[in-house]
Short mmCIF file of C-alpha atoms in Angstrom, two decimals:
data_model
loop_
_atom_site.label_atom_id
_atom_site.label_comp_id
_atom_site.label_asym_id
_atom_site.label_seq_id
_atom_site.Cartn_x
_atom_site.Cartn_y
_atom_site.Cartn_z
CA UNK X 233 58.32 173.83 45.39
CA UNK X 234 59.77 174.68 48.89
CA UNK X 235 62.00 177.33 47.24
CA UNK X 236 59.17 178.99 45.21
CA UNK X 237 56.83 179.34 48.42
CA UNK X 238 59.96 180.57 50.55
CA UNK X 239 60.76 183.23 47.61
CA UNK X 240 57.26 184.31 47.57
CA UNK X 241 56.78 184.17 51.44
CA UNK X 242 53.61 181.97 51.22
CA UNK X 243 52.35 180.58 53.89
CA UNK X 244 49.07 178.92 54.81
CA UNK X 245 48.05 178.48 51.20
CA UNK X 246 47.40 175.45 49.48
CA UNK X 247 49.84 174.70 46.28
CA UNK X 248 50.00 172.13 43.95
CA UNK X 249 53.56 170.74 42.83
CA UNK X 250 53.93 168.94 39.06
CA UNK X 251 56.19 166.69 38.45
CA UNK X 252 57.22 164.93 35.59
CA UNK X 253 59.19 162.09 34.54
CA UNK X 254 62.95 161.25 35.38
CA UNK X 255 65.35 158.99 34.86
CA UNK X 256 66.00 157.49 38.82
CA UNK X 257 66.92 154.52 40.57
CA UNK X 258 67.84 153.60 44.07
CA UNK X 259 71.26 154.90 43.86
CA UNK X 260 70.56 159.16 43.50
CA UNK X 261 67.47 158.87 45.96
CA UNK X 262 69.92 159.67 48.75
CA UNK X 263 71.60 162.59 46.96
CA UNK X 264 67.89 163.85 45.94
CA UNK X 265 66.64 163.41 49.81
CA UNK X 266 69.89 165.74 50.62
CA UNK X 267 69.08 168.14 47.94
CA UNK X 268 65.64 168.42 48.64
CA UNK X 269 65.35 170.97 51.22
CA UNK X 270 68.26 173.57 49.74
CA UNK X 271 65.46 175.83 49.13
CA UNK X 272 64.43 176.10 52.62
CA UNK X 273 67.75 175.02 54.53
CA UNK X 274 71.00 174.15 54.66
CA UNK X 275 72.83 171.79 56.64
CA UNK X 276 76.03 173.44 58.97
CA UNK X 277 78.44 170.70 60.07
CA UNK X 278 79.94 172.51 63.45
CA UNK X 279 82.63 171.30 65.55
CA UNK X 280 82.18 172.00 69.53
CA UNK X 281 84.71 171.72 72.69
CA UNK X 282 83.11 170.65 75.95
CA UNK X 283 84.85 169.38 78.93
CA UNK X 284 85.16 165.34 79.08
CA UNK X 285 83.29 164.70 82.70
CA UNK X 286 79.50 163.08 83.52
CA UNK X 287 77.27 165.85 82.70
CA UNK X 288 78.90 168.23 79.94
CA UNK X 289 76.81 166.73 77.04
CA UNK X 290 73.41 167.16 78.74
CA UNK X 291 74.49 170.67 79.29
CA UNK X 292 75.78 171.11 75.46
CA UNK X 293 72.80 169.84 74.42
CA UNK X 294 70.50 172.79 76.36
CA UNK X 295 72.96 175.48 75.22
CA UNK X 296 72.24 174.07 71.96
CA UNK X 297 68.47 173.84 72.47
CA UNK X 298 68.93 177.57 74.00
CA UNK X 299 70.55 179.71 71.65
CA UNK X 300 69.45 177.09 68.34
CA UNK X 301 66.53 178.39 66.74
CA UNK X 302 66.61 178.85 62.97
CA UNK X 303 66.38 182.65 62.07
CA UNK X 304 64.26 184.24 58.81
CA UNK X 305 63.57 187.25 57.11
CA UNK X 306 60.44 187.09 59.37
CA UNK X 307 61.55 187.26 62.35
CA UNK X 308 60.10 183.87 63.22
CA UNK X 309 62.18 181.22 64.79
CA UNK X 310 62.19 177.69 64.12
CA UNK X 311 63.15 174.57 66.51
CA UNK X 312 66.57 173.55 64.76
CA UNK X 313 66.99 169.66 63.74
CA UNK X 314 70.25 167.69 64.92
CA UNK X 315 70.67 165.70 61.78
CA UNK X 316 74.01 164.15 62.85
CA UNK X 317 75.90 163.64 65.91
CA UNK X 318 79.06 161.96 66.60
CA UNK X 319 80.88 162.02 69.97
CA UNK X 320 83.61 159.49 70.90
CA UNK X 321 85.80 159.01 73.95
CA UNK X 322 89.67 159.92 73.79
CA UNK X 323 92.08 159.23 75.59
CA UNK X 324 95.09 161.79 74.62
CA UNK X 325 92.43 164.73 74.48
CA UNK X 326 91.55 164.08 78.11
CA UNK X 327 94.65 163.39 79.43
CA UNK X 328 96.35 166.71 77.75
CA UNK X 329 93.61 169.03 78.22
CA UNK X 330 90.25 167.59 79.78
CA UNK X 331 88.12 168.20 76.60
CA UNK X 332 86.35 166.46 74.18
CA UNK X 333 85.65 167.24 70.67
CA UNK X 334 81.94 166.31 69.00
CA UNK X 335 80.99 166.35 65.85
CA UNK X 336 77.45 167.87 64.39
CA UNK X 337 75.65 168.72 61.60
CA UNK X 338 71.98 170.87 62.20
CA UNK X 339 69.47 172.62 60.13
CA UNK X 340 69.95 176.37 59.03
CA UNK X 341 68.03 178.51 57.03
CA UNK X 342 70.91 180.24 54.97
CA UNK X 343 74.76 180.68 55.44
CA UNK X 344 73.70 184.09 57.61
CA UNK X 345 71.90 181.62 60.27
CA UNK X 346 74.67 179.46 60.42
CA UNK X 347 77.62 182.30 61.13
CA UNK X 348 74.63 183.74 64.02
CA UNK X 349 74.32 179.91 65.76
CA UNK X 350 78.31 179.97 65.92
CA UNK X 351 78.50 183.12 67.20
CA UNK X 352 75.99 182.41 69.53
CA UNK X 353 77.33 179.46 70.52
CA UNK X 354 80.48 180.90 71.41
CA UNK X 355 79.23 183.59 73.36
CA UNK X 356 76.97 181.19 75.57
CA UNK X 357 80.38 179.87 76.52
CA UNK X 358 80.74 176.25 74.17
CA UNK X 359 83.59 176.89 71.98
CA UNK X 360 82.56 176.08 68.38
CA UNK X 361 83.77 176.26 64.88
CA UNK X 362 82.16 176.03 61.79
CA UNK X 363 83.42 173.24 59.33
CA UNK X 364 80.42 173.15 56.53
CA UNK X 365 82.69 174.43 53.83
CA UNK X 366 86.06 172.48 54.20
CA UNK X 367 86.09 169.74 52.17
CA UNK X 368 88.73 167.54 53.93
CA UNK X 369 86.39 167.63 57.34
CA UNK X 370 82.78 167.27 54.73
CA UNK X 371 84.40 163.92 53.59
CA UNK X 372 86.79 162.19 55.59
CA UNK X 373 87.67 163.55 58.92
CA UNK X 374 83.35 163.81 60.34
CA UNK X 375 83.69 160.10 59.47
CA UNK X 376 87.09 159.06 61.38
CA UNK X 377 86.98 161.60 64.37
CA UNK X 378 87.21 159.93 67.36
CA UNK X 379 89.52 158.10 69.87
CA UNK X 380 89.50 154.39 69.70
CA UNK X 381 90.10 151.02 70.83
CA UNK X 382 88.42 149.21 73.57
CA UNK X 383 87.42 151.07 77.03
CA UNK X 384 87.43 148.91 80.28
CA UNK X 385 83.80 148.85 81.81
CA UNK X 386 82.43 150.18 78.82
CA UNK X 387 78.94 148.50 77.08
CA UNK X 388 77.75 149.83 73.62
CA UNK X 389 74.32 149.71 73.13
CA UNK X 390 72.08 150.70 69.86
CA UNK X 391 68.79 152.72 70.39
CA UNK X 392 65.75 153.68 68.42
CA UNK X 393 65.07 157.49 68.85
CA UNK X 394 61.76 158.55 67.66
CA UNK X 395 62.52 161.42 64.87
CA UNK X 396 60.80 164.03 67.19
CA UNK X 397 62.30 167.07 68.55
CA UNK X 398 63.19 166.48 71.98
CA UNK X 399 63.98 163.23 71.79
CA UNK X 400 67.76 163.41 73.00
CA UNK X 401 66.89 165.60 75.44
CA UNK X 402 64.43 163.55 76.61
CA UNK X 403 66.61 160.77 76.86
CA UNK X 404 69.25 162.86 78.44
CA UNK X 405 67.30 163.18 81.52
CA UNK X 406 67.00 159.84 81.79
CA UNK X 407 70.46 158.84 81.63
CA UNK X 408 72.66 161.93 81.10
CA UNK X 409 73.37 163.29 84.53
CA UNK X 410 73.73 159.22 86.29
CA UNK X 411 75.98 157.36 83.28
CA UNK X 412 78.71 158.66 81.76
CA UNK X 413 78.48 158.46 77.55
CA UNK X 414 81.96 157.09 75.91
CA UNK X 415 80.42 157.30 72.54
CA UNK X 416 77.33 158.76 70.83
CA UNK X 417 76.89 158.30 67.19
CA UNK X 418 73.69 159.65 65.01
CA UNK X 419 72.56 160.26 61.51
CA UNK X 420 69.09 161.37 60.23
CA UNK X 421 67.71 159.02 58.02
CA UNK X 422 64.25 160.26 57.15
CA UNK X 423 62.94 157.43 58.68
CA UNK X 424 60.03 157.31 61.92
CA UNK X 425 62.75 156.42 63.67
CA UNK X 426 66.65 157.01 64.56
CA UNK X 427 69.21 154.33 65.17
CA UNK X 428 71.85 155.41 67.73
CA UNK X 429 75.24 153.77 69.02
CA UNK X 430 75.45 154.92 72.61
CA UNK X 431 78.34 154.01 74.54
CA UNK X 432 78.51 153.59 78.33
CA UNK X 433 81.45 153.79 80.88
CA UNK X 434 82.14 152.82 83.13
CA UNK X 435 79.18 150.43 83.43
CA UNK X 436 79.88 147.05 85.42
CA UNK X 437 78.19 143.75 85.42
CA UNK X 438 76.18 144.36 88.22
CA UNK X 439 75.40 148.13 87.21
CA UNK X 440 73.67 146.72 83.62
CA UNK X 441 70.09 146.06 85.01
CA UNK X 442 69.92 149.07 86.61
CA UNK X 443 71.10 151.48 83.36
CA UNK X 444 68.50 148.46 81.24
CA UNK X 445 65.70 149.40 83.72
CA UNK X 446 66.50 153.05 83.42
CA UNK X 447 66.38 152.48 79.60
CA UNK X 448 62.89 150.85 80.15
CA UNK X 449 61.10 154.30 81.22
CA UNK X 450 61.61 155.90 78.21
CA UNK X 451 59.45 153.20 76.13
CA UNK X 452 61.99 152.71 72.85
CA UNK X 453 63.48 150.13 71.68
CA UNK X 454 67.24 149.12 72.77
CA UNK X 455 69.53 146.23 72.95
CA UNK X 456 73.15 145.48 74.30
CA UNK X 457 75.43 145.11 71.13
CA UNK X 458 78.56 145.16 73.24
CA UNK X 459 79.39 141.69 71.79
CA UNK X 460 78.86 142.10 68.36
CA UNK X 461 82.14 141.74 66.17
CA UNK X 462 81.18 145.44 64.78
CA UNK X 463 81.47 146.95 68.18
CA UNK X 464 85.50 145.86 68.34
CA UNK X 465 85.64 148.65 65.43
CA UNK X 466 85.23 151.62 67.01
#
């Protein structure tokens, strides 16, 4: 239905879609939940540089926000959705060259929006490469990227985003320019809300209440899962 109004370029009108009966279960509603916008989008997995210090991934994010608007025939542009995100701390990246790597998958209307975001990207200065059609990166490597093993200091914590644009933003100002992120990991669910895995270091004992009172203003829910047997994973 989405593809048949975006063909047509209807807008505004009311539409009635007819279905009929399949054969489905439980196991191909996720591949029918990723299929289901192809008509309208398609998801870009890009691959950005930043530099690893307290600050650079608020600032990604508003070159993001900046230059990210999902282009159309029409003209019109279109707040673009962060489906996926995936940032962790590593140690012989920062030590050889003072960057980190993040992962990212967002919304695009065709393959044309997706090669004008990189560009874009790259010309606002956030060096970027597009990984949506390499296979090895699609299924493996999105999955594994990262550094590893415990950090000293460091408290993990999982948080319920609501699935709003300008949520991460939001709680960006909150948090991004006083704490320093060691890992950030995100994945649109189609759910109200988002869980996120946010990792923060260095964040001593007596620091905690603070950063848990900071947390506070923003109204979500959160909890401290540095001590779960899961966390020792990553």
């Amino acid at each position: 239905a989405k593809k048949y109004l975006a063909e047509r370029g209807l807008e505004g009108e009311s539409v009635v879609a007819i279905t009929s009966g399949a054969n489905m279960n439980f196991d191909k509603l996720r591949l029918v939940a990723s299929r289901s916008g192809s008509g309208e989008r398609e998801e870009a997995m890009l691959v950005s540089t930043i530099p690893e210090a307290r600050g650079e991934f608020k600032k990604f994010m508003n070159i993001l926000s900046e230059v990210g608007h999902i282009k159309r025939g029409t003209g019109r542009g279109d707040d673009r959705a962060i489906t996926e995100f995936k940032y962790r701390y590593n140690h012989r990246m920062d030590a050889e060259s003072g960057d980190a790597v993040v992962f990212y998958s967002v919304d695009t209307a065709n393959r044309e929006d997706a090669e004008s975001l990189v560009s874009e990207l790259n010309a606002a200065g956030l060096s970027t490469v597009d990984l949506s059609k390499n296979e090895l990166a699609k299924t493996h490597v999105r999955f594994l990227a990262g550094g590893g093993g415990t950090l000293e200091d460091e408290r993990v914590f999982r948080v319920q985003f609501p699935e709003k644009p300008g949520s991460l933003r939001r709680f960006l100002d909150v948090v991004g320019g006083k704490y320093n992120m060691s890992l950030f990991h995100y994945r649109f669910t189609g759910e109200m809300t988002g869980n996120v895995l946010v990792g923060v270091r260095p964040l001593k004992a007596d620091q905690v209440s603070e950063f848990m009172s900071d947390m506070g203003t923003l109204g979500w829910f959160f909890e401290d899962v540095t001590d779960d047997p899961a966390c020792q994973l990553i």
